[in-house]
mmCIF file of C-alpha atoms and ligand atoms in Angstrom:
data_model
loop_
_atom_site.group_PDB
_atom_site.id
_atom_site.type_symbol
_atom_site.label_atom_id
_atom_site.label_comp_id
_atom_site.label_asym_id
_atom_site.label_seq_id
_atom_site.Cartn_x
_atom_site.Cartn_y
_atom_site.Cartn_z
ATOM 1 C CA VAL Q 1 6.793 -0.852 19.435
ATOM 2 C CA PRO Q 2 7.086 0.688 15.971
ATOM 3 C CA ALA Q 3 4.956 -0.687 13.151
ATOM 4 C CA ILE Q 4 8.070 -0.812 11.005
ATOM 5 C CA ASP Q 5 11.700 -0.577 12.014
ATOM 6 C CA LEU Q 6 14.386 -0.828 9.342
ATOM 7 C CA LYS Q 7 18.079 -0.474 10.138
ATOM 8 C CA GLY Q 8 20.833 -0.291 7.545
ATOM 9 C CA VAL Q 9 18.714 -1.949 4.869
ATOM 10 C CA THR Q 10 20.200 -2.225 1.377
ATOM 11 C CA LYS Q 11 19.079 -3.938 -1.812
ATOM 12 C CA THR Q 12 20.977 -4.572 -5.022
ATOM 13 C CA TYR Q 13 19.504 -6.336 -8.041
ATOM 14 C CA PRO Q 14 21.796 -8.534 -10.103
ATOM 15 C CA GLY Q 15 21.923 -7.331 -13.691
ATOM 16 C CA ARG Q 16 21.683 -9.418 -16.816
ATOM 17 C CA ASP Q 17 25.229 -8.608 -17.970
ATOM 18 C CA GLY Q 18 26.892 -8.728 -14.544
ATOM 19 C CA LYS Q 19 26.211 -5.032 -13.890
ATOM 20 C CA ALA Q 20 24.282 -4.929 -10.634
ATOM 21 C CA THR Q 21 21.807 -2.134 -9.822
ATOM 22 C CA HIS Q 22 22.079 -0.624 -6.391
ATOM 23 C CA ALA Q 23 18.361 0.011 -5.798
ATOM 24 C CA LEU Q 24 18.171 1.001 -2.160
ATOM 25 C CA GLY Q 25 20.028 2.024 0.911
ATOM 26 C CA PRO Q 26 21.361 2.047 3.377
ATOM 27 C CA VAL Q 27 17.988 3.048 4.806
ATOM 28 C CA ASP Q 28 16.957 3.510 8.434
ATOM 29 C CA LEU Q 29 13.212 3.952 8.827
ATOM 30 C CA ARG Q 30 10.876 3.818 11.777
ATOM 31 C CA ILE Q 31 7.125 4.069 11.316
ATOM 32 C CA ASP Q 32 4.953 4.519 14.390
ATOM 33 C CA PRO Q 33 1.664 2.660 14.720
ATOM 34 C CA GLY Q 34 -1.145 4.821 13.355
ATOM 35 C CA SER Q 35 1.054 7.150 11.325
ATOM 36 C CA PHE Q 36 0.588 7.702 7.599
ATOM 37 C CA VAL Q 37 3.885 8.008 5.769
ATOM 38 C CA SER Q 38 4.060 9.152 2.147
ATOM 39 C CA VAL Q 39 7.129 8.483 0.008
ATOM 40 C CA VAL Q 40 7.940 10.626 -3.028
ATOM 41 C CA GLY Q 41 10.921 10.746 -5.365
ATOM 42 C CA PRO Q 42 11.883 10.388 -9.012
ATOM 43 C CA SER Q 43 11.310 7.195 -10.956
ATOM 44 C CA GLY Q 44 13.974 4.616 -10.141
ATOM 45 C CA CYS Q 45 14.905 6.002 -6.685
ATOM 46 C CA GLY Q 46 13.861 2.797 -4.939
ATOM 47 C CA LYS Q 47 10.317 3.550 -3.716
ATOM 48 C CA SER Q 48 8.809 0.275 -4.925
ATOM 49 C CA THR Q 49 11.809 -1.661 -3.665
ATOM 50 C CA LEU Q 50 11.281 -0.132 -0.208
ATOM 51 C CA LEU Q 51 7.602 -1.085 -0.280
ATOM 52 C CA ARG Q 52 8.291 -4.623 -1.495
ATOM 53 C CA LEU Q 53 10.840 -5.106 1.298
ATOM 54 C CA VAL Q 54 8.354 -3.921 3.923
ATOM 55 C CA ALA Q 55 5.698 -6.169 2.335
ATOM 56 C CA GLY Q 56 8.008 -9.166 2.704
ATOM 57 C CA LEU Q 57 8.013 -9.706 -1.059
ATOM 58 C CA GLU Q 58 11.735 -9.063 -1.329
ATOM 59 C CA MET Q 59 14.728 -9.895 0.900
ATOM 60 C CA PRO Q 60 17.287 -7.227 1.840
ATOM 61 C CA ASP Q 61 20.999 -7.796 1.197
ATOM 62 C CA THR Q 62 22.009 -6.222 4.499
ATOM 63 C CA GLY Q 63 20.342 -4.723 7.546
ATOM 64 C CA THR Q 64 17.547 -5.726 9.878
ATOM 65 C CA MET Q 65 13.801 -5.330 9.432
ATOM 66 C CA GLN Q 66 11.146 -5.598 12.113
ATOM 67 C CA ARG Q 67 7.370 -5.371 11.933
ATOM 68 C CA TYR Q 68 5.624 -4.738 15.265
ATOM 69 C CA GLY Q 69 8.692 -5.893 17.147
ATOM 70 C CA THR Q 70 9.252 -9.198 15.383
ATOM 71 C CA PRO Q 71 11.673 -9.955 12.539
ATOM 72 C CA LEU Q 72 10.024 -9.254 9.212
ATOM 73 C CA GLU Q 73 10.013 -12.567 7.380
ATOM 74 C CA GLY Q 74 7.557 -12.797 4.528
ATOM 75 C CA PRO Q 75 3.943 -11.685 4.208
ATOM 76 C CA SER Q 76 1.573 -11.351 7.140
ATOM 77 C CA HIS Q 77 -2.114 -10.836 7.912
ATOM 78 C CA GLU Q 78 -0.960 -7.665 9.693
ATOM 79 C CA VAL Q 79 -0.256 -6.091 6.299
ATOM 80 C CA GLY Q 80 -2.594 -5.161 3.440
ATOM 81 C CA ILE Q 81 -1.265 -4.163 0.031
ATOM 82 C CA VAL Q 82 -2.810 -2.131 -2.801
ATOM 83 C CA PHE Q 83 -0.971 -1.887 -6.119
ATOM 84 C CA GLN Q 84 -1.460 0.553 -8.984
ATOM 85 C CA GLU Q 85 -3.242 -2.002 -11.109
ATOM 86 C CA HIS Q 86 -6.337 -3.381 -9.452
ATOM 87 C CA VAL Q 87 -5.846 -7.121 -9.820
ATOM 88 C CA LEU Q 88 -9.396 -8.396 -9.643
ATOM 89 C CA PHE Q 89 -10.344 -11.782 -11.048
ATOM 90 C CA PRO Q 90 -12.976 -11.312 -13.755
ATOM 91 C CA TRP Q 91 -14.451 -14.788 -13.198
ATOM 92 C CA THR Q 92 -15.954 -14.181 -9.811
ATOM 93 C CA SER Q 93 -18.045 -11.603 -7.914
ATOM 94 C CA VAL Q 94 -16.738 -8.415 -6.329
ATOM 95 C CA LEU Q 95 -17.509 -9.923 -2.917
ATOM 96 C CA ASP Q 96 -15.518 -13.099 -3.647
ATOM 97 C CA ASN Q 97 -12.635 -10.968 -4.915
ATOM 98 C CA VAL Q 98 -12.598 -9.087 -1.615
ATOM 99 C CA LEU Q 99 -12.716 -12.414 0.236
ATOM 100 C CA LEU Q 100 -9.769 -13.948 -1.661
ATOM 101 C CA PRO Q 101 -7.098 -13.329 1.028
ATOM 102 C CA ALA Q 102 -9.504 -14.647 3.676
ATOM 103 C CA ASP Q 103 -9.045 -18.161 2.251
ATOM 104 C CA VAL Q 104 -5.278 -17.872 2.023
ATOM 105 C CA LEU Q 105 -5.059 -16.530 5.580
ATOM 106 C CA ALA Q 106 -7.674 -19.031 6.815
ATOM 107 C CA LEU Q 107 -9.851 -16.351 8.424
ATOM 108 C CA PRO Q 108 -13.145 -17.568 9.921
ATOM 109 C CA LYS Q 109 -15.593 -17.622 6.980
ATOM 110 C CA ALA Q 110 -18.732 -16.017 8.412
ATOM 111 C CA ALA Q 111 -16.842 -13.178 10.103
ATOM 112 C CA ALA Q 112 -14.803 -12.509 6.950
ATOM 113 C CA ARG Q 113 -17.972 -12.315 4.845
ATOM 114 C CA GLU Q 114 -19.570 -9.908 7.277
ATOM 115 C CA ARG Q 115 -16.455 -7.761 7.274
ATOM 116 C CA ALA Q 116 -16.242 -7.801 3.466
ATOM 117 C CA LEU Q 117 -19.833 -6.582 3.176
ATOM 118 C CA LYS Q 118 -19.164 -3.866 5.753
ATOM 119 C CA LEU Q 119 -16.084 -2.688 3.836
ATOM 120 C CA LEU Q 120 -18.033 -2.697 0.563
ATOM 121 C CA GLU Q 121 -20.725 -0.616 2.218
ATOM 122 C CA LEU Q 122 -18.144 1.797 3.634
ATOM 123 C CA THR Q 123 -16.748 2.360 0.133
ATOM 124 C CA GLY Q 124 -20.131 2.620 -1.593
ATOM 125 C CA LEU Q 125 -19.884 -0.728 -3.387
ATOM 126 C CA LYS Q 126 -22.495 -2.738 -1.521
ATOM 127 C CA ASP Q 127 -24.912 -2.845 -4.457
ATOM 128 C CA PHE Q 128 -22.156 -4.326 -6.617
ATOM 129 C CA ALA Q 129 -21.141 -7.098 -4.194
ATOM 130 C CA HIS Q 130 -22.668 -9.864 -6.296
ATOM 131 C CA GLN Q 131 -21.687 -8.452 -9.680
ATOM 132 C CA ARG Q 132 -18.551 -9.208 -11.660
ATOM 133 C CA PRO Q 133 -15.674 -6.663 -11.552
ATOM 134 C CA GLN Q 134 -16.289 -5.624 -15.171
ATOM 135 C CA ALA Q 135 -19.429 -3.833 -13.944
ATOM 136 C CA LEU Q 136 -17.185 -1.431 -11.990
ATOM 137 C CA SER Q 137 -15.458 1.785 -13.120
ATOM 138 C CA GLY Q 138 -11.698 2.215 -12.585
ATOM 139 C CA GLY Q 139 -12.209 4.088 -9.317
ATOM 140 C CA MET Q 140 -14.663 1.474 -8.082
ATOM 141 C CA LYS Q 141 -12.243 -1.330 -8.915
ATOM 142 C CA GLN Q 142 -9.587 0.438 -6.867
ATOM 143 C CA ARG Q 143 -12.072 0.774 -3.988
ATOM 144 C CA ALA Q 144 -12.661 -2.988 -4.210
ATOM 145 C CA ALA Q 145 -8.880 -3.477 -4.083
ATOM 146 C CA PHE Q 146 -8.821 -1.400 -0.860
ATOM 147 C CA CYS Q 147 -11.548 -3.579 0.602
ATOM 148 C CA ARG Q 148 -9.557 -6.690 -0.242
ATOM 149 C CA ALA Q 149 -6.410 -5.242 1.359
ATOM 150 C CA MET Q 150 -8.417 -4.469 4.516
ATOM 151 C CA ILE Q 151 -10.120 -7.874 4.807
ATOM 152 C CA SER Q 152 -7.699 -9.225 7.419
ATOM 153 C CA ASP Q 153 -8.038 -6.004 9.452
ATOM 154 C CA PRO Q 154 -4.324 -5.241 8.932
ATOM 155 C CA ARG Q 155 -2.515 -2.836 11.215
ATOM 156 C CA LEU Q 156 -0.432 -1.592 8.295
ATOM 157 C CA LEU Q 157 -1.522 -0.755 4.754
ATOM 158 C CA LEU Q 158 1.000 -0.527 1.921
ATOM 159 C CA LEU Q 159 -0.076 1.557 -1.064
ATOM 160 C CA ASP Q 160 1.994 1.555 -4.253
ATOM 161 C CA GLU Q 161 0.667 4.355 -6.480
ATOM 162 C CA PRO Q 162 -2.912 3.309 -5.712
ATOM 163 C CA PHE Q 163 -4.383 6.170 -7.726
ATOM 164 C CA GLY Q 164 -1.771 6.103 -10.482
ATOM 165 C CA ALA Q 165 -3.971 4.583 -13.169
ATOM 166 C CA LEU Q 166 -6.988 6.818 -12.500
ATOM 167 C CA ASP Q 167 -8.105 10.076 -14.118
ATOM 168 C CA ALA Q 168 -7.455 13.297 -12.178
ATOM 169 C CA LEU Q 169 -10.991 13.736 -10.857
ATOM 170 C CA THR Q 170 -11.403 10.153 -9.613
ATOM 171 C CA ARG Q 171 -7.933 10.397 -8.142
ATOM 172 C CA GLU Q 172 -8.825 13.458 -6.102
ATOM 173 C CA GLU Q 173 -12.137 12.002 -5.013
ATOM 174 C CA LEU Q 174 -10.580 8.724 -3.933
ATOM 175 C CA SER Q 175 -7.683 10.319 -2.049
ATOM 176 C CA LEU Q 176 -10.106 12.488 -0.055
ATOM 177 C CA GLU Q 177 -12.128 9.386 0.672
ATOM 178 C CA LEU Q 178 -9.027 7.533 1.844
ATOM 179 C CA SER Q 179 -8.065 10.506 4.007
ATOM 180 C CA ARG Q 180 -11.446 10.377 5.774
ATOM 181 C CA LEU Q 181 -11.399 6.603 6.082
ATOM 182 C CA TRP Q 182 -7.972 6.874 7.629
ATOM 183 C CA GLN Q 183 -9.092 9.238 10.337
ATOM 184 C CA GLU Q 184 -11.684 6.660 11.291
ATOM 185 C CA LEU Q 185 -9.434 3.619 11.157
ATOM 186 C CA GLY Q 186 -6.207 5.081 12.534
ATOM 187 C CA ARG Q 187 -3.890 2.400 11.083
ATOM 188 C CA ALA Q 188 -0.335 2.839 9.896
ATOM 189 C CA ALA Q 189 0.183 3.322 6.166
ATOM 190 C CA LEU Q 190 3.058 3.615 3.726
ATOM 191 C CA LEU Q 191 2.040 5.358 0.497
ATOM 192 C CA ILE Q 192 4.187 5.593 -2.603
ATOM 193 C CA THR Q 193 3.226 8.345 -4.984
ATOM 194 C CA HIS Q 194 4.571 10.577 -7.744
ATOM 195 C CA ASP Q 195 2.202 13.325 -6.625
ATOM 196 C CA ILE Q 196 3.613 15.662 -3.976
ATOM 197 C CA GLU Q 197 0.165 17.186 -3.324
ATOM 198 C CA GLU Q 198 -1.273 13.748 -2.645
ATOM 199 C CA ALA Q 199 1.699 12.942 -0.407
ATOM 200 C CA ILE Q 200 1.078 16.049 1.720
ATOM 201 C CA LEU Q 201 -2.707 15.655 1.704
ATOM 202 C CA LEU Q 202 -2.607 12.107 3.021
ATOM 203 C CA GLY Q 203 0.631 11.875 4.992
ATOM 204 C CA ASP Q 204 1.495 12.817 8.552
ATOM 205 C CA ARG Q 205 5.029 12.466 7.295
ATOM 206 C CA VAL Q 206 6.537 12.833 3.844
ATOM 207 C CA LEU Q 207 9.797 11.104 2.955
ATOM 208 C CA ILE Q 208 11.685 12.365 -0.064
ATOM 209 C CA MET Q 209 13.978 9.862 -1.728
ATOM 210 C CA SER Q 210 16.641 10.461 -4.327
ATOM 211 C CA GLU Q 211 18.206 8.293 -6.953
ATOM 212 C CA ARG Q 212 21.803 7.201 -6.563
ATOM 213 C CA PRO Q 213 22.165 5.983 -3.935
ATOM 214 C CA GLY Q 214 18.465 5.289 -3.302
ATOM 215 C CA THR Q 215 18.220 6.855 0.098
ATOM 216 C CA ILE Q 216 15.841 8.988 2.145
ATOM 217 C CA ARG Q 217 17.030 12.589 1.804
ATOM 218 C CA ALA Q 218 14.319 14.378 3.768
ATOM 219 C CA ASP Q 219 11.795 13.388 6.410
ATOM 220 C CA ILE Q 220 9.129 16.046 6.843
ATOM 221 C CA THR Q 221 6.392 16.148 9.464
ATOM 222 C CA ILE Q 222 3.043 17.460 8.234
ATOM 223 C CA ASP Q 223 1.074 18.862 11.123
ATOM 224 C CA LEU Q 224 -1.847 20.296 9.191
ATOM 225 C CA PRO Q 225 -5.276 18.827 9.868
ATOM 226 C CA ARG Q 226 -6.582 16.417 7.241
ATOM 227 C CA PRO Q 227 -9.222 17.679 4.817
HETATM 228 P P1 ADP S 1 7.831 2.268 -10.913
HETATM 229 O O1 ADP S 1 8.656 3.424 -11.354
HETATM 230 O O2 ADP S 1 6.383 2.628 -10.709
HETATM 231 O O3 ADP S 1 8.425 1.484 -9.801
HETATM 232 P P2 ADP S 1 8.911 0.742 -13.089
HETATM 233 O O4 ADP S 1 8.353 0.827 -14.446
HETATM 234 O O5 ADP S 1 10.208 1.397 -12.746
HETATM 235 O O6 ADP S 1 7.755 1.256 -12.131
HETATM 236 O O7 ADP S 1 9.056 -0.771 -12.649
HETATM 237 C C1 ADP S 1 7.985 -1.645 -12.686
HETATM 238 C C2 ADP S 1 8.488 -3.004 -12.151
HETATM 239 O O8 ADP S 1 9.446 -3.564 -13.075
HETATM 240 C C3 ADP S 1 9.217 -2.833 -10.843
HETATM 241 O O9 ADP S 1 8.358 -3.101 -9.756
HETATM 242 C C4 ADP S 1 10.362 -3.823 -10.913
HETATM 243 O O10 ADP S 1 10.045 -5.037 -10.250
HETATM 244 C C5 ADP S 1 10.535 -4.116 -12.357
HETATM 245 N N1 ADP S 1 11.794 -3.504 -12.839
HETATM 246 C C6 ADP S 1 12.145 -2.208 -12.835
HETATM 247 N N2 ADP S 1 13.351 -2.014 -13.362
HETATM 248 C C7 ADP S 1 13.795 -3.239 -13.736
HETATM 249 C C8 ADP S 1 14.978 -3.716 -14.338
HETATM 250 N N3 ADP S 1 15.977 -2.905 -14.661
HETATM 251 N N4 ADP S 1 15.075 -5.032 -14.571
HETATM 252 C C9 ADP S 1 14.095 -5.865 -14.235
HETATM 253 N N5 ADP S 1 12.948 -5.478 -13.664
HETATM 254 C C10 ADP S 1 12.793 -4.187 -13.409
HETATM 255 P P1 ADP S 2 10.891 3.450 -8.051
HETATM 256 O O1 ADP S 2 9.764 2.677 -7.462
HETATM 257 O O2 ADP S 2 11.284 4.640 -7.225
HETATM 258 O O3 ADP S 2 10.668 3.822 -9.472
HETATM 259 P P2 ADP S 2 12.296 0.930 -8.001
HETATM 260 O O4 ADP S 2 12.357 0.479 -6.588
HETATM 261 O O5 ADP S 2 11.265 0.318 -8.885
HETATM 262 O O6 ADP S 2 12.188 2.513 -8.016
HETATM 263 O O7 ADP S 2 13.707 0.713 -8.676
HETATM 264 C C1 ADP S 2 14.936 1.116 -8.097
HETATM 265 C C2 ADP S 2 16.069 0.695 -9.027
HETATM 266 O O8 ADP S 2 16.158 -0.726 -9.046
HETATM 267 C C3 ADP S 2 15.863 1.112 -10.479
HETATM 268 O O9 ADP S 2 17.119 1.402 -11.012
HETATM 269 C C4 ADP S 2 15.260 -0.120 -11.128
HETATM 270 O O10 ADP S 2 15.545 -0.177 -12.495
HETATM 271 C C5 ADP S 2 15.923 -1.231 -10.359
HETATM 272 N N1 ADP S 2 15.066 -2.430 -10.234
HETATM 273 C C6 ADP S 2 13.863 -2.494 -9.629
HETATM 274 N N2 ADP S 2 13.373 -3.731 -9.657
HETATM 275 C C7 ADP S 2 14.296 -4.484 -10.295
HETATM 276 C C8 ADP S 2 14.375 -5.866 -10.634
HETATM 277 N N3 ADP S 2 13.408 -6.719 -10.310
HETATM 278 N N4 ADP S 2 15.473 -6.272 -11.294
HETATM 279 C C9 ADP S 2 16.464 -5.434 -11.602
HETATM 280 N N5 ADP S 2 16.459 -4.123 -11.314
HETATM 281 C C10 ADP S 2 15.379 -3.651 -10.669
#
């Protein structure tokens, strides 16, 4: 079964003065398990709306949405999300930040802790596990956000401009790191980015969206090996 299967999905936002914004669709999209799909397109073409729908953070107006063969209704431990802004709580340790969703999802405590430490090690943050997030650089904070998104061992990772707030060098470094990590993990991913190079580097598939009417205009298969 596909990781994601959207059929005829549309989304319109009600406007303040009665002028609604047609943000997305109709969109048909199937994502196979294990495939990495990048989405590019101009600002306002509906990329974030698409991601929020797949995340279960938004309801479509029309169409059907399935995740791993079951109707997509709300968030799930099968899905990890990383946003542009690392949202780490300054009050608690890096480790506890990574463990936050474990409480919400009621994951077994000891196993979650072990997994968190393994993820922190994998991303070079092990020595910072017991420090507060302010001890981390921007790139390190984003790595911690990845660890948190991966804590429930999700089959699908949603990435909304995860490198958008970073400087060019850190951005390149981190995307190469993600590319390597991905070859190891082999999960499905949906990446939203403004950067066509990044989209091609990381994706097995690149979707190009356009504004008005917020649809997918091209679906390109990238069959180059990953760096
Ligand atoms: P991006 O281009 O990265 O999606 P935006 O600056 O367009 O970022 O939007 C940031 C957030 O603000 C969006 O996720 C959306 O929820 C919200 N937003 C965007 N446009 C509007 C709008 N016209 N009215 C209300 N909220 C909006
Ligand atoms: P992108 O991520 O490609 O920049 P978005 O999905 O954020 O695009 O936005 C698509 C369209 O929907 C834009 O016109 C945006 O202004 C509008 N929009 C997004 N979020 C909201 C919101 N919460 N309320 C009203 N309009 C929104």
